[in-house]
mmCIF file of C-alpha atoms in Angstrom:
data_model
loop_
_atom_site.group_PDB
_atom_site.id
_atom_site.type_symbol
_atom_site.label_atom_id
_atom_site.label_comp_id
_atom_site.label_asym_id
_atom_site.label_seq_id
_atom_site.Cartn_x
_atom_site.Cartn_y
_atom_site.Cartn_z
ATOM 1 C CA MET A 1 0.000 0.000 0.000
ATOM 2 C CA PRO A 2 1.328 3.488 -0.785
ATOM 3 C CA ALA A 3 2.813 5.491 2.077
ATOM 4 C CA TYR A 4 1.134 8.875 1.866
ATOM 5 C CA ASP A 5 3.286 11.827 2.867
ATOM 6 C CA LEU A 6 2.651 12.916 6.450
ATOM 7 C CA SER A 7 5.503 15.427 6.704
ATOM 8 C CA ASP A 8 3.570 18.471 5.565
ATOM 9 C CA TRP A 9 0.184 19.419 4.237
ATOM 10 C CA GLU A 10 -1.581 22.356 2.734
ATOM 11 C CA PRO A 11 -4.867 23.837 3.976
ATOM 12 C CA SER A 12 -6.103 23.395 0.401
ATOM 13 C CA ASP A 13 -5.926 19.590 0.875
ATOM 14 C CA ALA A 14 -8.497 19.742 3.640
ATOM 15 C CA ARG A 15 -10.641 22.266 1.775
ATOM 16 C CA ARG A 16 -10.622 20.248 -1.440
ATOM 17 C CA THR A 17 -11.407 16.999 0.377
ATOM 18 C CA ARG A 18 -14.246 18.685 2.244
ATOM 19 C CA GLU A 19 -15.736 19.902 -1.055
ATOM 20 C CA LEU A 20 -15.490 16.497 -2.768
ATOM 21 C CA VAL A 21 -17.113 14.513 0.043
ATOM 22 C CA ALA A 22 -19.830 17.091 0.729
ATOM 23 C CA PRO A 23 -22.645 15.270 -1.178
ATOM 24 C CA LEU A 24 -22.014 12.001 0.641
ATOM 25 C CA ARG A 25 -21.572 13.795 3.972
ATOM 26 C CA ILE A 26 -25.137 15.120 3.684
ATOM 27 C CA VAL A 27 -26.391 11.567 3.113
ATOM 28 C CA LEU A 28 -24.434 9.964 5.941
ATOM 29 C CA ALA A 29 -25.379 12.741 8.357
ATOM 30 C CA LYS A 30 -28.898 11.246 8.353
ATOM 31 C CA VAL A 31 -27.636 8.145 10.183
ATOM 32 C CA PRO A 32 -28.409 8.512 13.921
ATOM 33 C CA ASP A 33 -25.466 8.258 16.300
ATOM 34 C CA VAL A 34 -26.323 5.801 19.066
ATOM 35 C CA ARG A 35 -23.183 6.418 21.125
ATOM 36 C CA ARG A 36 -23.293 8.131 24.498
ATOM 37 C CA ALA A 37 -22.283 11.769 24.137
ATOM 38 C CA ALA A 38 -19.728 11.544 26.931
ATOM 39 C CA GLY A 39 -16.268 10.736 25.652
ATOM 40 C CA VAL A 40 -17.070 10.988 21.929
ATOM 41 C CA ARG A 41 -14.044 12.425 20.111
ATOM 42 C CA HIS A 42 -14.872 11.799 16.445
ATOM 43 C CA GLU A 43 -18.067 12.632 14.596
ATOM 44 C CA LEU A 44 -19.916 9.581 13.340
ATOM 45 C CA VAL A 45 -20.159 11.001 9.826
ATOM 46 C CA ALA A 46 -16.348 11.336 9.686
ATOM 47 C CA ILE A 47 -15.907 7.645 10.576
ATOM 48 C CA LEU A 48 -18.550 6.653 8.011
ATOM 49 C CA LEU A 49 -16.815 8.710 5.305
ATOM 50 C CA LEU A 50 -13.485 7.133 6.213
ATOM 51 C CA SER A 51 -15.043 3.656 5.876
ATOM 52 C CA VAL A 52 -16.542 4.380 2.456
ATOM 53 C CA LEU A 53 -13.324 5.910 1.166
ATOM 54 C CA ALA A 54 -11.344 2.881 2.390
ATOM 55 C CA VAL A 55 -13.524 0.487 0.373
ATOM 56 C CA LEU A 56 -13.290 2.761 -2.692
ATOM 57 C CA CYS A 57 -9.531 2.266 -2.444
ATOM 58 C CA GLY A 58 -9.913 -1.500 -2.462
ATOM 59 C CA VAL A 59 -9.301 -2.052 1.256
ATOM 60 C CA LYS A 60 -10.458 -5.550 2.232
ATOM 61 C CA GLY A 61 -10.879 -5.470 6.016
ATOM 62 C CA THR A 62 -10.794 -3.488 9.230
ATOM 63 C CA ARG A 63 -7.135 -4.181 10.041
ATOM 64 C CA GLN A 64 -6.022 -3.170 6.553
ATOM 65 C CA ALA A 65 -8.376 -0.170 6.641
ATOM 66 C CA HIS A 66 -6.739 1.148 9.804
ATOM 67 C CA ARG A 67 -3.241 0.861 8.309
ATOM 68 C CA TRP A 68 -4.488 2.556 5.132
ATOM 69 C CA ALA A 69 -6.088 5.414 7.089
ATOM 70 C CA ASN A 70 -2.859 6.143 8.954
ATOM 71 C CA ARG A 71 -1.116 6.701 5.619
ATOM 72 C CA LEU A 72 -3.525 9.453 4.587
ATOM 73 C CA THR A 73 -2.251 13.002 4.658
ATOM 74 C CA VAL A 74 -3.275 15.176 7.572
ATOM 75 C CA GLY A 75 -5.144 17.455 5.154
ATOM 76 C CA VAL A 76 -7.314 14.608 3.885
ATOM 77 C CA ARG A 77 -8.078 13.479 7.429
ATOM 78 C CA LEU A 78 -9.134 16.990 8.417
ATOM 79 C CA GLY A 79 -11.231 17.263 5.266
ATOM 80 C CA LEU A 80 -13.065 14.084 6.232
ATOM 81 C CA GLY A 81 -13.843 15.650 9.596
ATOM 82 C CA LEU A 82 -11.494 13.665 11.860
ATOM 83 C CA ARG A 83 -10.705 15.691 14.966
ATOM 84 C CA ARG A 84 -7.199 17.202 14.787
ATOM 85 C CA GLY A 85 -6.513 14.928 11.804
ATOM 86 C CA ILE A 86 -6.096 11.891 14.067
ATOM 87 C CA VAL A 87 -7.300 8.480 12.866
ATOM 88 C CA PRO A 88 -9.449 6.751 15.506
ATOM 89 C CA ALA A 89 -8.097 3.584 17.074
ATOM 90 C CA ARG A 90 -9.355 0.321 15.615
ATOM 91 C CA SER A 91 -11.438 -0.321 18.707
ATOM 92 C CA THR A 92 -12.951 3.168 18.525
ATOM 93 C CA TRP A 93 -13.704 2.721 14.823
ATOM 94 C CA ARG A 94 -15.369 -0.625 15.508
ATOM 95 C CA ASP A 95 -17.351 0.499 18.545
ATOM 96 C CA ALA A 96 -18.682 3.580 16.741
ATOM 97 C CA LEU A 97 -20.242 1.385 14.041
ATOM 98 C CA LYS A 98 -21.153 -1.953 15.624
ATOM 99 C CA ASP A 99 -24.399 -0.785 17.270
ATOM 100 C CA LEU A 100 -25.711 1.434 14.479
ATOM 101 C CA ASP A 101 -29.184 0.915 13.050
ATOM 102 C CA GLY A 102 -28.412 -1.093 9.899
ATOM 103 C CA ASP A 103 -31.812 -0.258 8.421
ATOM 104 C CA ALA A 104 -31.186 3.483 8.856
ATOM 105 C CA VAL A 105 -27.809 3.220 7.141
ATOM 106 C CA GLN A 106 -29.289 1.232 4.258
ATOM 107 C CA ARG A 107 -32.203 3.660 3.864
ATOM 108 C CA ALA A 108 -29.832 6.623 3.616
ATOM 109 C CA ILE A 109 -27.453 4.918 1.181
ATOM 110 C CA GLY A 110 -30.303 3.335 -0.795
ATOM 111 C CA ALA A 111 -32.117 6.634 -1.331
ATOM 112 C CA TYR A 112 -28.848 8.225 -2.458
ATOM 113 C CA VAL A 113 -28.047 5.470 -4.960
ATOM 114 C CA GLN A 114 -31.620 5.315 -6.265
ATOM 115 C CA ASP A 115 -31.517 9.050 -6.977
ATOM 116 C CA LEU A 116 -28.246 8.590 -8.888
ATOM 117 C CA ALA A 117 -29.731 5.638 -10.799
ATOM 118 C CA ARG A 118 -32.714 7.760 -11.883
ATOM 119 C CA GLN A 119 -30.308 10.317 -13.343
ATOM 120 C CA VAL A 120 -28.445 7.588 -15.227
ATOM 121 C CA ARG A 121 -31.711 6.157 -16.580
ATOM 122 C CA ALA A 122 -32.711 9.598 -17.854
ATOM 123 C CA GLU A 123 -29.383 9.914 -19.664
ATOM 124 C CA LEU A 124 -29.723 6.438 -21.167
ATOM 125 C CA ALA A 125 -33.271 7.210 -22.305
ATOM 126 C CA ASP A 126 -32.111 10.429 -24.003
ATOM 127 C CA ALA A 127 -29.329 8.556 -25.805
ATOM 128 C CA ALA A 128 -31.553 5.652 -26.876
ATOM 129 C CA ALA A 129 -33.262 5.447 -30.229
ATOM 130 C CA PRO A 130 -36.782 6.905 -30.297
ATOM 131 C CA GLY A 131 -39.580 4.444 -29.644
ATOM 132 C CA ARG A 132 -40.785 2.291 -26.801
ATOM 133 C CA VAL A 133 -38.658 2.523 -23.653
ATOM 134 C CA PRO A 134 -38.074 -0.925 -22.078
ATOM 135 C CA PRO A 135 -39.132 -1.404 -18.439
ATOM 136 C CA VAL A 136 -36.605 -0.907 -15.652
ATOM 137 C CA HIS A 137 -35.202 -4.301 -14.751
ATOM 138 C CA VAL A 138 -34.001 -5.079 -11.211
ATOM 139 C CA ALA A 139 -32.497 -8.467 -10.303
ATOM 140 C CA LEU A 140 -32.733 -9.807 -6.743
ATOM 141 C CA ASP A 141 -30.477 -12.466 -5.320
ATOM 142 C CA GLY A 142 -29.127 -13.554 -1.952
ATOM 143 C CA LYS A 143 -25.472 -13.837 -0.976
ATOM 144 C CA ALA A 144 -23.933 -15.532 2.043
ATOM 145 C CA MET A 145 -21.173 -13.757 3.986
ATOM 146 C CA ARG A 146 -19.093 -16.783 4.910
ATOM 147 C CA GLY A 147 -16.377 -14.848 6.696
ATOM 148 C CA ALA A 148 -18.942 -13.477 9.167
ATOM 149 C CA ARG A 149 -19.893 -16.934 10.459
ATOM 150 C CA LYS A 150 -19.027 -17.163 14.123
ATOM 151 C CA LYS A 151 -16.831 -19.944 15.427
ATOM 152 C CA TYR A 152 -18.705 -23.190 16.180
ATOM 153 C CA SER A 153 -21.881 -21.740 14.675
ATOM 154 C CA ARG A 154 -23.686 -23.121 11.620
ATOM 155 C CA TYR A 155 -25.422 -19.809 10.944
ATOM 156 C CA VAL A 156 -24.003 -17.881 7.998
ATOM 157 C CA PRO A 157 -25.294 -14.294 7.622
ATOM 158 C CA MET A 158 -26.967 -13.674 4.273
ATOM 159 C CA LEU A 159 -28.019 -10.496 2.486
ATOM 160 C CA VAL A 160 -30.458 -10.075 -0.414
ATOM 161 C CA ALA A 161 -29.450 -7.340 -2.865
ATOM 162 C CA ALA A 162 -31.516 -5.559 -5.521
ATOM 163 C CA PHE A 163 -29.201 -4.934 -8.484
ATOM 164 C CA GLU A 164 -30.039 -2.965 -11.624
ATOM 165 C CA PRO A 165 -28.095 -4.514 -14.547
ATOM 166 C CA ALA A 166 -28.499 -1.549 -16.900
ATOM 167 C CA THR A 167 -26.831 0.926 -14.535
ATOM 168 C CA GLY A 168 -24.740 -1.560 -12.528
ATOM 169 C CA MET A 169 -25.978 -0.046 -9.263
ATOM 170 C CA VAL A 170 -27.230 -1.715 -6.080
ATOM 171 C CA LEU A 171 -30.546 -0.068 -5.231
ATOM 172 C CA ALA A 172 -31.313 -1.863 -1.965
ATOM 173 C CA GLN A 173 -30.212 -4.629 0.367
ATOM 174 C CA HIS A 174 -31.779 -6.444 3.306
ATOM 175 C CA PRO A 175 -30.495 -9.140 5.692
ATOM 176 C CA VAL A 176 -32.075 -12.579 6.014
ATOM 177 C CA PRO A 177 -33.277 -13.023 9.624
ATOM 178 C CA LYS A 178 -31.272 -15.506 11.662
ATOM 179 C CA GLY A 179 -32.738 -18.991 11.788
ATOM 180 C CA LYS A 180 -35.345 -18.363 9.071
ATOM 181 C CA GLY A 181 -33.581 -20.324 6.300
ATOM 182 C CA LYS A 182 -34.992 -20.147 2.784
ATOM 183 C CA GLY A 183 -38.257 -18.688 4.057
ATOM 184 C CA GLY A 184 -36.279 -15.802 5.497
ATOM 185 C CA GLU A 185 -34.683 -15.117 2.127
ATOM 186 C CA ILE A 186 -38.132 -14.866 0.553
ATOM 187 C CA GLY A 187 -39.198 -12.277 3.133
ATOM 188 C CA ALA A 188 -35.891 -10.401 2.861
ATOM 189 C CA ALA A 189 -36.412 -10.037 -0.901
ATOM 190 C CA LEU A 190 -39.782 -8.384 -0.273
ATOM 191 C CA ASP A 191 -38.195 -6.059 2.291
ATOM 192 C CA ALA A 192 -35.510 -5.106 -0.247
ATOM 193 C CA ILE A 193 -38.210 -4.353 -2.823
ATOM 194 C CA ASP A 194 -40.052 -2.173 -0.309
ATOM 195 C CA GLN A 195 -36.910 -0.031 0.071
ATOM 196 C CA ILE A 196 -37.116 1.022 -3.593
ATOM 197 C CA SER A 197 -39.219 4.114 -4.145
ATOM 198 C CA GLY A 198 -40.988 5.021 -7.358
ATOM 199 C CA ASP A 199 -40.859 1.478 -8.704
ATOM 200 C CA ARG A 200 -44.168 1.504 -10.572
ATOM 201 C CA GLY A 201 -43.556 -0.277 -13.854
ATOM 202 C CA PHE A 202 -40.306 -1.885 -12.673
ATOM 203 C CA VAL A 203 -39.655 -5.571 -13.426
ATOM 204 C CA TYR A 204 -38.203 -7.648 -10.601
ATOM 205 C CA SER A 205 -36.491 -10.850 -11.685
ATOM 206 C CA LEU A 206 -36.071 -13.604 -9.088
ATOM 207 C CA ASP A 207 -34.960 -17.217 -9.045
ATOM 208 C CA ALA A 208 -37.290 -20.173 -8.531
ATOM 209 C CA LEU A 209 -37.150 -19.956 -4.721
ATOM 210 C CA HIS A 210 -39.355 -16.850 -4.976
ATOM 211 C CA ALA A 211 -42.066 -18.429 -7.131
ATOM 212 C CA GLN A 212 -44.518 -17.801 -4.297
ATOM 213 C CA ASP A 213 -48.064 -16.469 -4.480
ATOM 214 C CA ASN A 214 -47.389 -13.894 -1.757
ATOM 215 C CA THR A 215 -44.281 -12.594 -3.531
ATOM 216 C CA ALA A 216 -46.082 -12.192 -6.853
ATOM 217 C CA ALA A 217 -49.092 -10.516 -5.212
ATOM 218 C CA HIS A 218 -46.840 -8.143 -3.252
ATOM 219 C CA ILE A 219 -44.992 -7.004 -6.378
ATOM 220 C CA ILE A 220 -48.209 -6.500 -8.336
ATOM 221 C CA ALA A 221 -49.710 -4.507 -5.470
ATOM 222 C CA ARG A 222 -46.789 -2.070 -5.797
ATOM 223 C CA GLY A 223 -47.648 -1.513 -9.472
ATOM 224 C CA ALA A 224 -44.534 -3.399 -10.596
ATOM 225 C CA HIS A 225 -44.008 -6.651 -12.525
ATOM 226 C CA TYR A 226 -42.226 -9.900 -11.816
ATOM 227 C CA LEU A 227 -40.189 -12.370 -13.874
ATOM 228 C CA VAL A 228 -39.649 -15.464 -11.754
ATOM 229 C CA GLY A 229 -38.108 -18.861 -12.424
ATOM 230 C CA LEU A 230 -40.158 -22.014 -11.982
ATOM 231 C CA LYS A 231 -38.784 -25.339 -10.734
ATOM 232 C CA GLY A 232 -39.832 -28.388 -8.773
ATOM 233 C CA ASN A 233 -40.375 -26.492 -5.519
ATOM 234 C CA ARG A 234 -43.793 -25.644 -7.030
ATOM 235 C CA ARG A 235 -44.407 -29.224 -8.136
ATOM 236 C CA THR A 236 -47.973 -28.965 -9.435
ATOM 237 C CA LEU A 237 -47.407 -25.648 -11.201
ATOM 238 C CA PHE A 238 -44.155 -26.916 -12.697
ATOM 239 C CA ALA A 239 -45.814 -30.079 -14.025
ATOM 240 C CA GLN A 240 -48.636 -28.052 -15.596
ATOM 241 C CA VAL A 241 -46.200 -25.786 -17.426
ATOM 242 C CA LYS A 242 -44.097 -28.713 -18.644
ATOM 243 C CA ARG A 243 -47.202 -30.345 -20.179
ATOM 244 C CA VAL A 244 -47.647 -27.440 -22.590
ATOM 245 C CA LEU A 245 -46.929 -28.539 -26.182
ATOM 246 C CA TRP A 246 -43.816 -26.391 -26.396
ATOM 247 C CA ASP A 247 -42.592 -27.975 -29.640
ATOM 248 C CA GLU A 248 -45.565 -26.398 -31.381
ATOM 249 C CA VAL A 249 -44.743 -22.922 -30.038
ATOM 250 C CA PRO A 250 -42.648 -20.860 -32.468
ATOM 251 C CA VAL A 251 -39.171 -19.772 -31.383
ATOM 252 C CA CYS A 252 -39.021 -16.011 -30.829
ATOM 253 C CA VAL A 253 -35.300 -15.708 -30.041
ATOM 254 C CA GLU A 254 -32.380 -18.000 -30.825
ATOM 255 C CA THR A 255 -28.761 -17.216 -29.950
ATOM 256 C CA GLU A 256 -25.444 -19.014 -30.334
ATOM 257 C CA GLU A 257 -22.191 -18.041 -28.645
ATOM 258 C CA ILE A 258 -18.876 -19.356 -27.353
ATOM 259 C CA ASN A 259 -18.811 -19.087 -23.561
ATOM 260 C CA LYS A 260 -15.761 -20.313 -21.615
ATOM 261 C CA GLY A 261 -14.732 -22.472 -24.528
ATOM 262 C CA ARG A 262 -18.153 -24.085 -24.863
ATOM 263 C CA LEU A 263 -20.638 -23.656 -27.665
ATOM 264 C CA GLU A 264 -23.924 -22.492 -26.140
ATOM 265 C CA THR A 265 -27.218 -22.283 -27.965
ATOM 266 C CA ARG A 266 -30.348 -20.771 -26.428
ATOM 267 C CA THR A 267 -33.866 -20.796 -27.805
ATOM 268 C CA THR A 268 -36.689 -18.848 -26.189
ATOM 269 C CA ARG A 269 -40.397 -19.539 -26.629
ATOM 270 C CA VAL A 270 -43.190 -17.416 -25.110
ATOM 271 C CA ILE A 271 -46.920 -18.085 -24.774
ATOM 272 C CA ASP A 272 -49.812 -16.252 -23.172
ATOM 273 C CA ALA A 273 -50.553 -17.765 -19.781
ATOM 274 C CA PRO A 274 -53.315 -20.408 -20.022
ATOM 275 C CA ALA A 275 -56.498 -19.659 -18.086
ATOM 276 C CA TRP A 276 -55.999 -22.765 -15.926
ATOM 277 C CA LEU A 277 -52.600 -21.580 -14.654
ATOM 278 C CA ASP A 278 -53.173 -20.605 -11.015
ATOM 279 C CA PHE A 279 -50.573 -17.961 -10.152
ATOM 280 C CA PRO A 280 -51.268 -14.303 -9.204
ATOM 281 C CA GLY A 281 -51.133 -11.919 -12.142
ATOM 282 C CA VAL A 282 -49.334 -14.253 -14.544
ATOM 283 C CA ALA A 283 -49.623 -13.021 -18.128
ATOM 284 C CA GLN A 284 -46.972 -14.979 -20.053
ATOM 285 C CA VAL A 285 -44.971 -18.185 -19.690
ATOM 286 C CA VAL A 286 -41.439 -18.497 -21.036
ATOM 287 C CA GLN A 287 -39.416 -21.569 -21.953
ATOM 288 C CA VAL A 288 -35.655 -21.275 -22.441
ATOM 289 C CA THR A 289 -33.776 -24.264 -23.849
ATOM 290 C CA ARG A 290 -30.013 -24.218 -23.480
ATOM 291 C CA THR A 291 -27.611 -26.653 -25.096
ATOM 292 C CA ARG A 292 -23.969 -26.572 -24.101
ATOM 293 C CA LYS A 293 -21.079 -28.498 -25.662
ATOM 294 C CA PRO A 294 -17.284 -28.098 -25.712
ATOM 295 C CA PRO A 295 -16.369 -28.024 -29.444
ATOM 296 C CA SER A 296 -13.618 -30.607 -28.996
ATOM 297 C CA ARG A 297 -15.686 -33.134 -27.029
ATOM 298 C CA PRO A 298 -17.499 -35.866 -28.981
ATOM 299 C CA GLY A 299 -21.053 -36.888 -28.201
ATOM 300 C CA PRO A 300 -24.321 -35.000 -27.790
ATOM 301 C CA ALA A 301 -24.579 -31.579 -26.182
ATOM 302 C CA LYS A 302 -25.961 -31.205 -22.674
ATOM 303 C CA LYS A 303 -29.488 -29.868 -22.750
ATOM 304 C CA HIS A 304 -31.278 -27.927 -20.029
ATOM 305 C CA VAL A 305 -34.806 -26.522 -20.098
ATOM 306 C CA PHE A 306 -35.891 -23.611 -17.884
ATOM 307 C CA TYR A 307 -39.333 -22.097 -17.300
ATOM 308 C CA TYR A 308 -40.330 -18.609 -16.191
ATOM 309 C CA LEU A 309 -43.559 -16.866 -15.216
ATOM 310 C CA THR A 310 -44.100 -13.148 -15.714
ATOM 311 C CA SER A 311 -46.824 -10.595 -15.177
ATOM 312 C CA LEU A 312 -45.612 -8.659 -18.234
ATOM 313 C CA THR A 313 -48.070 -8.723 -21.116
ATOM 314 C CA THR A 314 -47.150 -8.738 -24.791
ATOM 315 C CA LYS A 315 -47.649 -4.950 -24.786
ATOM 316 C CA ASP A 316 -45.229 -4.539 -21.877
ATOM 317 C CA ALA A 317 -42.403 -6.717 -23.176
ATOM 318 C CA THR A 318 -41.575 -8.639 -26.333
ATOM 319 C CA GLY A 319 -39.980 -12.058 -26.441
ATOM 320 C CA SER A 320 -36.643 -10.376 -27.059
ATOM 321 C CA ASP A 321 -37.112 -8.219 -23.953
ATOM 322 C CA LEU A 322 -37.858 -11.280 -21.828
ATOM 323 C CA HIS A 323 -34.892 -13.169 -23.272
ATOM 324 C CA ALA A 324 -32.603 -10.231 -22.475
ATOM 325 C CA MET A 325 -33.901 -9.847 -18.905
ATOM 326 C CA ILE A 326 -33.453 -13.560 -18.198
ATOM 327 C CA ARG A 327 -29.832 -13.337 -19.337
ATOM 328 C CA GLN A 328 -29.235 -10.060 -17.504
ATOM 329 C CA HIS A 329 -30.591 -11.446 -14.237
ATOM 330 C CA TRP A 330 -27.417 -13.437 -13.725
ATOM 331 C CA SER A 331 -25.270 -10.323 -13.996
ATOM 332 C CA VAL A 332 -25.992 -10.034 -10.268
ATOM 333 C CA GLU A 333 -23.345 -12.766 -9.943
ATOM 334 C CA THR A 334 -20.836 -10.194 -11.185
ATOM 335 C CA LEU A 335 -21.688 -8.104 -8.128
ATOM 336 C CA HIS A 336 -21.026 -11.115 -5.902
ATOM 337 C CA GLN A 337 -17.727 -11.826 -7.625
ATOM 338 C CA ILE A 338 -16.468 -8.263 -7.177
ATOM 339 C CA ARG A 339 -17.375 -8.325 -3.498
ATOM 340 C CA ASP A 340 -15.729 -11.713 -2.969
ATOM 341 C CA VAL A 341 -12.689 -11.675 -5.260
ATOM 342 C CA LEU A 342 -11.669 -8.011 -5.469
ATOM 343 C CA LEU A 343 -12.867 -6.857 -2.035
ATOM 344 C CA GLY A 344 -12.383 -10.111 -0.126
ATOM 345 C CA GLU A 345 -15.841 -10.272 1.446
ATOM 346 C CA ASP A 346 -15.809 -14.022 2.163
ATOM 347 C CA ALA A 347 -12.362 -13.720 3.745
ATOM 348 C CA HIS A 348 -13.374 -10.704 5.865
ATOM 349 C CA LYS A 349 -14.004 -12.126 9.336
ATOM 350 C CA VAL A 350 -15.685 -9.132 10.954
ATOM 351 C CA ARG A 351 -18.541 -10.515 13.070
ATOM 352 C CA THR A 352 -19.391 -7.878 15.672
ATOM 353 C CA GLY A 353 -22.899 -6.421 15.743
ATOM 354 C CA VAL A 354 -24.069 -4.907 12.489
ATOM 355 C CA LEU A 355 -20.541 -4.563 11.060
ATOM 356 C CA PRO A 356 -20.814 -7.371 8.447
ATOM 357 C CA ARG A 357 -23.897 -5.720 6.990
ATOM 358 C CA LEU A 358 -22.285 -2.252 7.036
ATOM 359 C CA TRP A 359 -19.162 -3.397 5.218
ATOM 360 C CA ALA A 360 -21.347 -5.062 2.578
ATOM 361 C CA THR A 361 -23.232 -1.769 2.225
ATOM 362 C CA TRP A 362 -19.950 0.117 1.693
ATOM 363 C CA ARG A 363 -18.900 -2.408 -0.947
ATOM 364 C CA ASN A 364 -22.211 -2.037 -2.781
ATOM 365 C CA LEU A 365 -21.906 1.748 -2.642
ATOM 366 C CA ALA A 366 -18.322 1.665 -3.937
ATOM 367 C CA ILE A 367 -19.312 -0.591 -6.849
ATOM 368 C CA SER A 368 -22.264 1.689 -7.669
ATOM 369 C CA LEU A 369 -20.119 4.845 -7.618
ATOM 370 C CA ILE A 370 -17.483 3.249 -9.840
ATOM 371 C CA ARG A 371 -20.118 2.164 -12.353
ATOM 372 C CA LEU A 372 -21.735 5.619 -12.178
ATOM 373 C CA ALA A 373 -18.434 7.094 -13.334
ATOM 374 C CA GLY A 374 -18.531 4.824 -16.387
ATOM 375 C CA HIS A 375 -15.837 2.347 -15.300
ATOM 376 C CA THR A 376 -16.171 -1.411 -15.777
ATOM 377 C CA ARG A 377 -12.636 -2.536 -14.914
ATOM 378 C CA TYR A 378 -13.071 -2.545 -11.171
ATOM 379 C CA LYS A 379 -9.671 -4.003 -10.307
ATOM 380 C CA GLU A 380 -7.887 -1.212 -12.171
ATOM 381 C CA VAL A 381 -10.037 1.418 -10.476
ATOM 382 C CA PHE A 382 -9.309 0.057 -6.993
ATOM 383 C CA GLU A 383 -5.571 -0.028 -7.744
ATOM 384 C CA ASN A 384 -5.590 3.494 -9.205
ATOM 385 C CA ASN A 385 -7.513 4.806 -6.195
ATOM 386 C CA GLN A 386 -4.892 3.370 -3.853
ATOM 387 C CA HIS A 387 -2.100 5.167 -5.677
ATOM 388 C CA ASP A 388 -4.013 8.391 -6.304
ATOM 389 C CA LEU A 389 -6.521 9.201 -3.572
ATOM 390 C CA SER A 390 -7.909 12.159 -5.529
ATOM 391 C CA GLN A 391 -9.465 9.716 -8.004
ATOM 392 C CA ALA A 392 -11.381 7.999 -5.209
ATOM 393 C CA LEU A 393 -12.534 11.358 -3.852
ATOM 394 C CA ARG A 394 -13.788 12.416 -7.286
ATOM 395 C CA LEU A 395 -15.925 9.265 -7.511
ATOM 396 C CA ILE A 396 -17.929 10.501 -4.506
ATOM 397 C CA THR A 397 -18.963 13.806 -6.077
#
């Protein structure tokens, strides 16, 4: 890690830092400080800003973050609001955050990111060709935080994130309650959806776990749409859909590509939902057939068939739109990979209080800000931010 110069500093360093972090300071100032007033030396917002900036520089944990913070110039520390430019001790840093209201932090960050995402959508709409604007697609998926599992405990904390593939931004996130298992993930997805404001007309894509009547009804009640996978966990519904004479349905989209050295072919068929299909608000049923074969391997290709239910009508989305959203749903795995591989989330063993959730929130915010700036090479951005702190500060504005 670079050793920032501590020998001298200019007042302009503090002033410039203060100006660049001002928008995010306003957002983080909404988080209530639950510490006792007696003995508090550092403002909570200064510690929150320091945490976000650390993740923007690719810092992977609390120990590394503390070493990184001590290499910052005095001017930058003062600009962040640290008293007398002194970095808080690791224990102070931890104790200031561990008892915070995780929901309050997520609401503040979520509202901030959603506002940024609306601006990006407006720019994309202006740049798009004239005609029908496709619906806003948001993919939901859960992720376990393996490093946060406590010793001798089988419980692994899990968070459900709402990710918008078009903008690459994380709009919301909610934890799965302890001991609730898969049922808790279903409820956490609904809580994440409820955090998103102004979602009328949105399309939420979910995997087959969420093919639940309550989930579909909840999304429709918000004026949004769903696109949900269907598997054997809904045995009767799945059997009914499989019995459709799909071979007689015309193919609306067919693609062929080389993916990881394998030849992959996908065909998509779409029908209007039959009247006998008992699922809230379902308008169309989708079948996706995927064949996958390494070019050098003899024998037949492996074939997989997937089914999806959606409340989108033919006026809302074409077969091509549905095909694209099904493919884009799995871009949420890119979010997971960045958090795990580049930011070391699964190796980060912070377990105290709400800290695991907060660090995940900072990672989501950092990824969203990087994507907002138009970058897609996250590793390069994290490395550049470490060597030139001004680049990280500019991402916040």
